[in-house]
Coordinates of C-alpha atoms and ligand atoms in Angstrom, one line a residue:
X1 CA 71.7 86.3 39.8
X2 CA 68.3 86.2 38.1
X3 CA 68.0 83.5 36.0
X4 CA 65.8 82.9 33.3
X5 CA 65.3 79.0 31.8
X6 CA 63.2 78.3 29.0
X7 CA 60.8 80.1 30.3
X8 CA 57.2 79.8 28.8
X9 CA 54.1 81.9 29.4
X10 CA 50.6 81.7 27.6
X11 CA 47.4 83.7 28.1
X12 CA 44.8 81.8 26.0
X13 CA 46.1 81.5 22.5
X14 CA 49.1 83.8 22.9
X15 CA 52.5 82.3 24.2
X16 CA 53.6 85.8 25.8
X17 CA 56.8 84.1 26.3
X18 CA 58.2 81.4 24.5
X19 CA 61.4 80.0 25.7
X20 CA 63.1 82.7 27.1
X21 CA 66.8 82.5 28.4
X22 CA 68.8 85.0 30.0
X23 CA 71.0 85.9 32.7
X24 CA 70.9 89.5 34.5
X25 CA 74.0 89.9 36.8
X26 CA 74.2 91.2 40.5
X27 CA 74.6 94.9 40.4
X28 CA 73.8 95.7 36.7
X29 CA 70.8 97.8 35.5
X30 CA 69.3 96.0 33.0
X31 CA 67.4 97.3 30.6
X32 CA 64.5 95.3 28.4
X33 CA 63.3 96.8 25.4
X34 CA 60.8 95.4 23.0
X35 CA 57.8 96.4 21.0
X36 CA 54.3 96.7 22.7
X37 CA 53.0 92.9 23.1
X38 CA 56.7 91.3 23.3
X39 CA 56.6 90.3 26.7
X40 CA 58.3 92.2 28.9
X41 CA 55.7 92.8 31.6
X42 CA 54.8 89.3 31.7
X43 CA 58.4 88.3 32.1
X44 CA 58.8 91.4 35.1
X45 CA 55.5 89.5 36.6
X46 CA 57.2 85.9 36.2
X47 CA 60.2 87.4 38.5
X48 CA 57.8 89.2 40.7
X49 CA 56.2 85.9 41.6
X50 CA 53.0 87.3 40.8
X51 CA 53.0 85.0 37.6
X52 CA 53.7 81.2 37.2
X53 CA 55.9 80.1 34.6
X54 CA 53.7 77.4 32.2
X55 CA 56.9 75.6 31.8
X56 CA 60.9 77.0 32.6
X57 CA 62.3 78.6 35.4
X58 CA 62.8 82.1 36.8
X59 CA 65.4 81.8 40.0
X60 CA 66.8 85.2 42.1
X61 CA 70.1 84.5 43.5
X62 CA 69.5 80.6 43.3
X63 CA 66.2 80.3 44.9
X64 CA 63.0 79.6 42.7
X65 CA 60.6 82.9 41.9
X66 CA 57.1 82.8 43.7
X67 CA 55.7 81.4 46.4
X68 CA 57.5 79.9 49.0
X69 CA 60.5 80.7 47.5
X70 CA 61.9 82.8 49.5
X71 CA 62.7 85.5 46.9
X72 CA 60.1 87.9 48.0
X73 CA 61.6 90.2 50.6
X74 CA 64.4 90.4 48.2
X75 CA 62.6 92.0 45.8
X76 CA 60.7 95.6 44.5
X77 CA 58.7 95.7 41.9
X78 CA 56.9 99.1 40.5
X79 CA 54.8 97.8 37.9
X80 CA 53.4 99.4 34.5
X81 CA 50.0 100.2 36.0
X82 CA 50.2 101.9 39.0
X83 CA 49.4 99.8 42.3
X84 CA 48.4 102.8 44.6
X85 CA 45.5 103.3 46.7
X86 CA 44.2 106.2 45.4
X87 CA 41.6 107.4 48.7
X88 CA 45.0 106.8 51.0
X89 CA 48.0 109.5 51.0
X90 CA 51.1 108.7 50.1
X91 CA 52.1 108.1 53.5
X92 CA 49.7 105.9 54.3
X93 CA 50.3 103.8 51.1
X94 CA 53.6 103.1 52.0
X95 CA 52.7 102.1 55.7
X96 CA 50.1 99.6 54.1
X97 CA 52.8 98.3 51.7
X98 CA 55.7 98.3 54.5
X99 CA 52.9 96.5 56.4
X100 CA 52.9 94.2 54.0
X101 CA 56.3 92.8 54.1
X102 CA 56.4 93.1 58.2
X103 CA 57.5 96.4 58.7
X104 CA 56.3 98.0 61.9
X105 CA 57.3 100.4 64.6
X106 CA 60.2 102.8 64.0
X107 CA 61.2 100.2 61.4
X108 CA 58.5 101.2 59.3
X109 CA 58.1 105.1 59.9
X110 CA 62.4 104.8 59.3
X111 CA 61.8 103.9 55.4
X112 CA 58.6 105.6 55.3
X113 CA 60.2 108.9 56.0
X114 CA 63.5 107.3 53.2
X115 CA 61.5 106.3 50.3
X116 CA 59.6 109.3 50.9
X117 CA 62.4 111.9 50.6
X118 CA 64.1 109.6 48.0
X119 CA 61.3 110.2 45.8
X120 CA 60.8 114.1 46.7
X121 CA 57.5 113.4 48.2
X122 CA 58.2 114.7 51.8
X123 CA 56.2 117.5 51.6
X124 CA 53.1 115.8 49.9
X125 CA 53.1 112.9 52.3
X126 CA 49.8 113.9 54.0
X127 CA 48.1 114.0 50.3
X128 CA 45.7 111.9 49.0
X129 CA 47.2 110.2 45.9
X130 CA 44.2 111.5 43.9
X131 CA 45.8 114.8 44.2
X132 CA 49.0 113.4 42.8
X133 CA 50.4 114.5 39.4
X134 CA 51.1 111.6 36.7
X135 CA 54.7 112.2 37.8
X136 CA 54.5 112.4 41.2
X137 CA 52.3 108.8 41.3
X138 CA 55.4 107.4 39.3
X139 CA 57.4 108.3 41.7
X140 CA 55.4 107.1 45.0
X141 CA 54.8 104.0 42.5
X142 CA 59.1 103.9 42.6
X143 CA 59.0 104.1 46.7
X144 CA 56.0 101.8 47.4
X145 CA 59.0 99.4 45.2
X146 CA 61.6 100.3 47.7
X147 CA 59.3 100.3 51.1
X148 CA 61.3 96.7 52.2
X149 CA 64.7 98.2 50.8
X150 CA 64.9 95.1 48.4
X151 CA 68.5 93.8 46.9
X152 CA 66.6 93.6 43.3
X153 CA 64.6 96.3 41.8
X154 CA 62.2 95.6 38.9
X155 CA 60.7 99.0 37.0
X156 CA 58.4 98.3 34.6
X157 CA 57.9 101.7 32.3
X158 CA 58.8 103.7 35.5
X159 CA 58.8 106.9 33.3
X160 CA 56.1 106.9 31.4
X161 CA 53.6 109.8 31.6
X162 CA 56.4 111.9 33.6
X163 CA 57.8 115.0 32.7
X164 CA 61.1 115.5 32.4
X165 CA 62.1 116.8 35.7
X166 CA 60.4 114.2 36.8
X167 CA 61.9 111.4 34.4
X168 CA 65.5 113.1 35.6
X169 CA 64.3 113.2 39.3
X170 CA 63.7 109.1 38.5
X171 CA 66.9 108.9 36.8
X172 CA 69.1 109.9 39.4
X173 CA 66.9 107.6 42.2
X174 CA 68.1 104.8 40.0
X175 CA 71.1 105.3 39.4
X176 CA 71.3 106.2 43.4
X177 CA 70.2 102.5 43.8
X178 CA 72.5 101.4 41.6
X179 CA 75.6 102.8 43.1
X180 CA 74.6 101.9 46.8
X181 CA 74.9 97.8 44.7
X182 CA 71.1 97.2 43.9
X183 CA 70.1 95.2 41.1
X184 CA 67.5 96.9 38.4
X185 CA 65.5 95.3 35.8
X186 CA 64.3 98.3 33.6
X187 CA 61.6 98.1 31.1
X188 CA 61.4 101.2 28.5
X189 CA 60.4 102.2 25.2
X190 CA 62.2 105.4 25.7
X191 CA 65.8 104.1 24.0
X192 CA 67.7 107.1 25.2
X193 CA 66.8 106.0 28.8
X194 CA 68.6 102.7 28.2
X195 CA 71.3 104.5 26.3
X196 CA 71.7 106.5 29.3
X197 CA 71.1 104.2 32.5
X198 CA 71.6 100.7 31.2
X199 CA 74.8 98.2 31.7
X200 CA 73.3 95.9 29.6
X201 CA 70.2 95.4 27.1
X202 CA 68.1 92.8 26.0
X203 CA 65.8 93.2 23.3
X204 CA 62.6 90.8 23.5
X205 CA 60.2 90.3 20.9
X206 CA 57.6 87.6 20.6
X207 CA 58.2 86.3 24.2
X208 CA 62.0 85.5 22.9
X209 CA 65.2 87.6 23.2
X210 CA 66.6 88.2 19.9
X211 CA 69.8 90.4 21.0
X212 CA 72.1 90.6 24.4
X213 CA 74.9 92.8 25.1
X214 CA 76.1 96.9 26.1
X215 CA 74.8 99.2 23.9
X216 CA 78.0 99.5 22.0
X217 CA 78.1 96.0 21.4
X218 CA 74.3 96.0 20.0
X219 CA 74.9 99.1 17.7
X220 CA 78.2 97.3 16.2
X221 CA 76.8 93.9 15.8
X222 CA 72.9 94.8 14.3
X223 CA 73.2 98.8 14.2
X224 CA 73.4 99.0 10.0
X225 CA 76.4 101.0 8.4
X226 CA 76.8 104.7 9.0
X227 CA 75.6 107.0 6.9
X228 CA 76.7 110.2 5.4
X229 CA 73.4 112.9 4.1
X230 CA 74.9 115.1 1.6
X231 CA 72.5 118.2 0.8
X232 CA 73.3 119.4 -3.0
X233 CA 70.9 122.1 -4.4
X234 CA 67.3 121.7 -3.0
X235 CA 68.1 117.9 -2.5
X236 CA 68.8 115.6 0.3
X237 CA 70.5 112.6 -0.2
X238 CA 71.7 109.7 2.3
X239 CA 74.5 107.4 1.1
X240 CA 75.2 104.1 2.9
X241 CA 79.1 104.4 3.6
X242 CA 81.3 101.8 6.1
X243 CA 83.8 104.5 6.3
X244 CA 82.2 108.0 6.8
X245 CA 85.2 110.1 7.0
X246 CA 86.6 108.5 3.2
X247 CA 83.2 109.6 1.7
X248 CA 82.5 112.9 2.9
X249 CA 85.7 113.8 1.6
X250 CA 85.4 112.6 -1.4
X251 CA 81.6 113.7 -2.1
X252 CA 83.5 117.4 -0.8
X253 CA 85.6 117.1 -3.9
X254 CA 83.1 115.6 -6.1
X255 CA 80.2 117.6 -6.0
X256 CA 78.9 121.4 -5.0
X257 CA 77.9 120.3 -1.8
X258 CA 76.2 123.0 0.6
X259 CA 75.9 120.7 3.9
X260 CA 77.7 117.3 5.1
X261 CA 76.0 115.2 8.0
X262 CA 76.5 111.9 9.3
X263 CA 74.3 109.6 10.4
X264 CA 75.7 107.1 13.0
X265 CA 73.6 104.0 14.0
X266 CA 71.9 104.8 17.1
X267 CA 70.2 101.9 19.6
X268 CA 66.3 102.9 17.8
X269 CA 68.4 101.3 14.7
X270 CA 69.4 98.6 16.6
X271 CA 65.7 97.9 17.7
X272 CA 63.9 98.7 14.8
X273 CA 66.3 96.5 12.6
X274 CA 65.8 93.6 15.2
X275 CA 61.9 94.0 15.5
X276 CA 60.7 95.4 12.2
X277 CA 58.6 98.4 11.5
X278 CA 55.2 97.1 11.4
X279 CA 52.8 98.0 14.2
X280 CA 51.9 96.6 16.6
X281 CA 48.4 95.8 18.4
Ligands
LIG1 N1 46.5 88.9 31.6 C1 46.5 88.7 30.3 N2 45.5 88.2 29.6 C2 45.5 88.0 28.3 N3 46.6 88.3 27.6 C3 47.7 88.8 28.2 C4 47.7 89.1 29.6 N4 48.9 89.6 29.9 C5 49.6 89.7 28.8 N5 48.8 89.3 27.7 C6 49.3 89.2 26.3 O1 50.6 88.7 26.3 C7 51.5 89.4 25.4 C8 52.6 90.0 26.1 O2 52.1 91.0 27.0 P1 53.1 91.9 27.9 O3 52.1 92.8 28.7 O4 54.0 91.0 28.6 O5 53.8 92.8 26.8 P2 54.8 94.1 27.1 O6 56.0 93.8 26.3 O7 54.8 94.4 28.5 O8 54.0 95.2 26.2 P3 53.8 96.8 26.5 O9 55.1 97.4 26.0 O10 52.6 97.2 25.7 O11 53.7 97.0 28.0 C9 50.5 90.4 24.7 O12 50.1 89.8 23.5 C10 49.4 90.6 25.7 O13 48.2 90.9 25.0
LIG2 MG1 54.3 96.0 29.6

């Protein structure tokens, strides 16, 4: 549904993406993971039309991204730095975004009134967004995304700086979307977000994506082995193991053991395997 062909991006000297492929399927939540720097805002920009490709292609549901291609009412996009008008309440940001994509009339105040209870904002509607908590600009950030009630959803970092009501109260809008058939691009560096909301993963790094697949898949395939942590005296010690069960038992008989904990690969092991665990920027 949105397709991604060799898709390259520079800024200056730095190829932000450098032939990316991948294909994110009607209906899914996606979720894109990589370190700070990899690329994933400039590939959520890219399907956003808001961004030209230097050289591949970016095409929603067969149409070219951008300009002209027809793609645009299709989509939502809440990017990583908010796009609100601060001076205007929330209300009036959505009217000027709804505006935007040629909402008017009852049209307009109908989805105004939706994406405002959607994203528990009714009663702050009359607010200037420079009242707004962190959380509560997220969310207005989620519904200025869903003003045109788009088939394709693109979050970038949608939680970040939220509490955790809040993250939960952002949670269940997008899975919400989900079940009523919308398509969701998710960016995060929060991996129990993806654990928890994503169909599918891709991990980028370097403006490439280096792993594809559910969660499960990616913790079997680059996860590492299990692990079991036996504690003996004062001491800790972690021992490597493909079969967890086998060991613990036999460390049980083995040694004065005062504690027994295993240590399953987890999607952070996944990522941090894939991308290292040098810094980055
Ligand atoms: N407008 C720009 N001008 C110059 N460099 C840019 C610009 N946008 C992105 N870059 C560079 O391109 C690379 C990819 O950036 P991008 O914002 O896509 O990464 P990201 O994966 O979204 O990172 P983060 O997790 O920090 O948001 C980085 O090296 C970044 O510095
Ligand atoms: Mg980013």
């Amino acid at each position: 549904m949105i397709r991604y062909t060799n898709l390259v991006r520079s800024f200056g000297a730095t190829r932000a993406l450098n032939g990316l492929n991948l294909e994110v399927r009607t209906g899914e939540i996606f979720g894109l993971l990589g370190p700070n720097g990899a690329g994933k805002s400039t590939l959520i920009n890219l399907t956003a039309g808001l961004l030209s490709p230097d050289e591949g292609e970016v095409s929603i549901g067969g149409n070219p991204a951008g300009p002209g291609g027809g793609s645009r009412s299709m989509l939502g996009v809440a990017p990583q730095a908010l796009a609100l008008y601060d001076e205007l309440t929330a209300e009036e940001n959505l009217r000027f975004f709804g505006g935007l994509y040629h909402l008017a009339g009852r049209d307009l105040s109908g989805r105004v009134d939706w994406t405002l209870d959607f994203a528990g904002l009714a009663d702050r509607r009359k607010d200037r967004v420079k009242t707004f908590s962190g959380g509560m600009k997220r969310r207005l950030n989620l519904a200025v995304a869903l003003i045109h009630d788009p088939e394709t959803i693109l979050l970038d970092e949608p939680t970040v700086g939220v509490d955790p009501q809040s993250r939960n109260a952002i949670f269940d809008s997008i899975e919400k979307l989900h079940r009523g058939g919308r398509t969701i691009v998710y960016t995060t560096h929060y991996m129990e977000e993806a654990e928890r909301l994503c169909d599918r993963v891709g991990i980028i790094d370097h403006g490439k994506l280096l792993a594809l697949g559910t969660v499960e898949d990616l913790v079997g395939e680059y996860g590492g082995r299990s692990a079991v942590v036996v504690q003996t005296g004062g001491r800790e010690t972690r021992i490597p193991t493909d079969d967890p069960v086998a060991e613990m038992i036999r460390l049980k008989q083995e040694r004065r053991v005062r504690g027994l904990r295993l240590e399953s690969p987890t999607l952070e092991s996944v990522f941090l395997n894939l991308t290292g665990r040098h810094l980055r920027d």
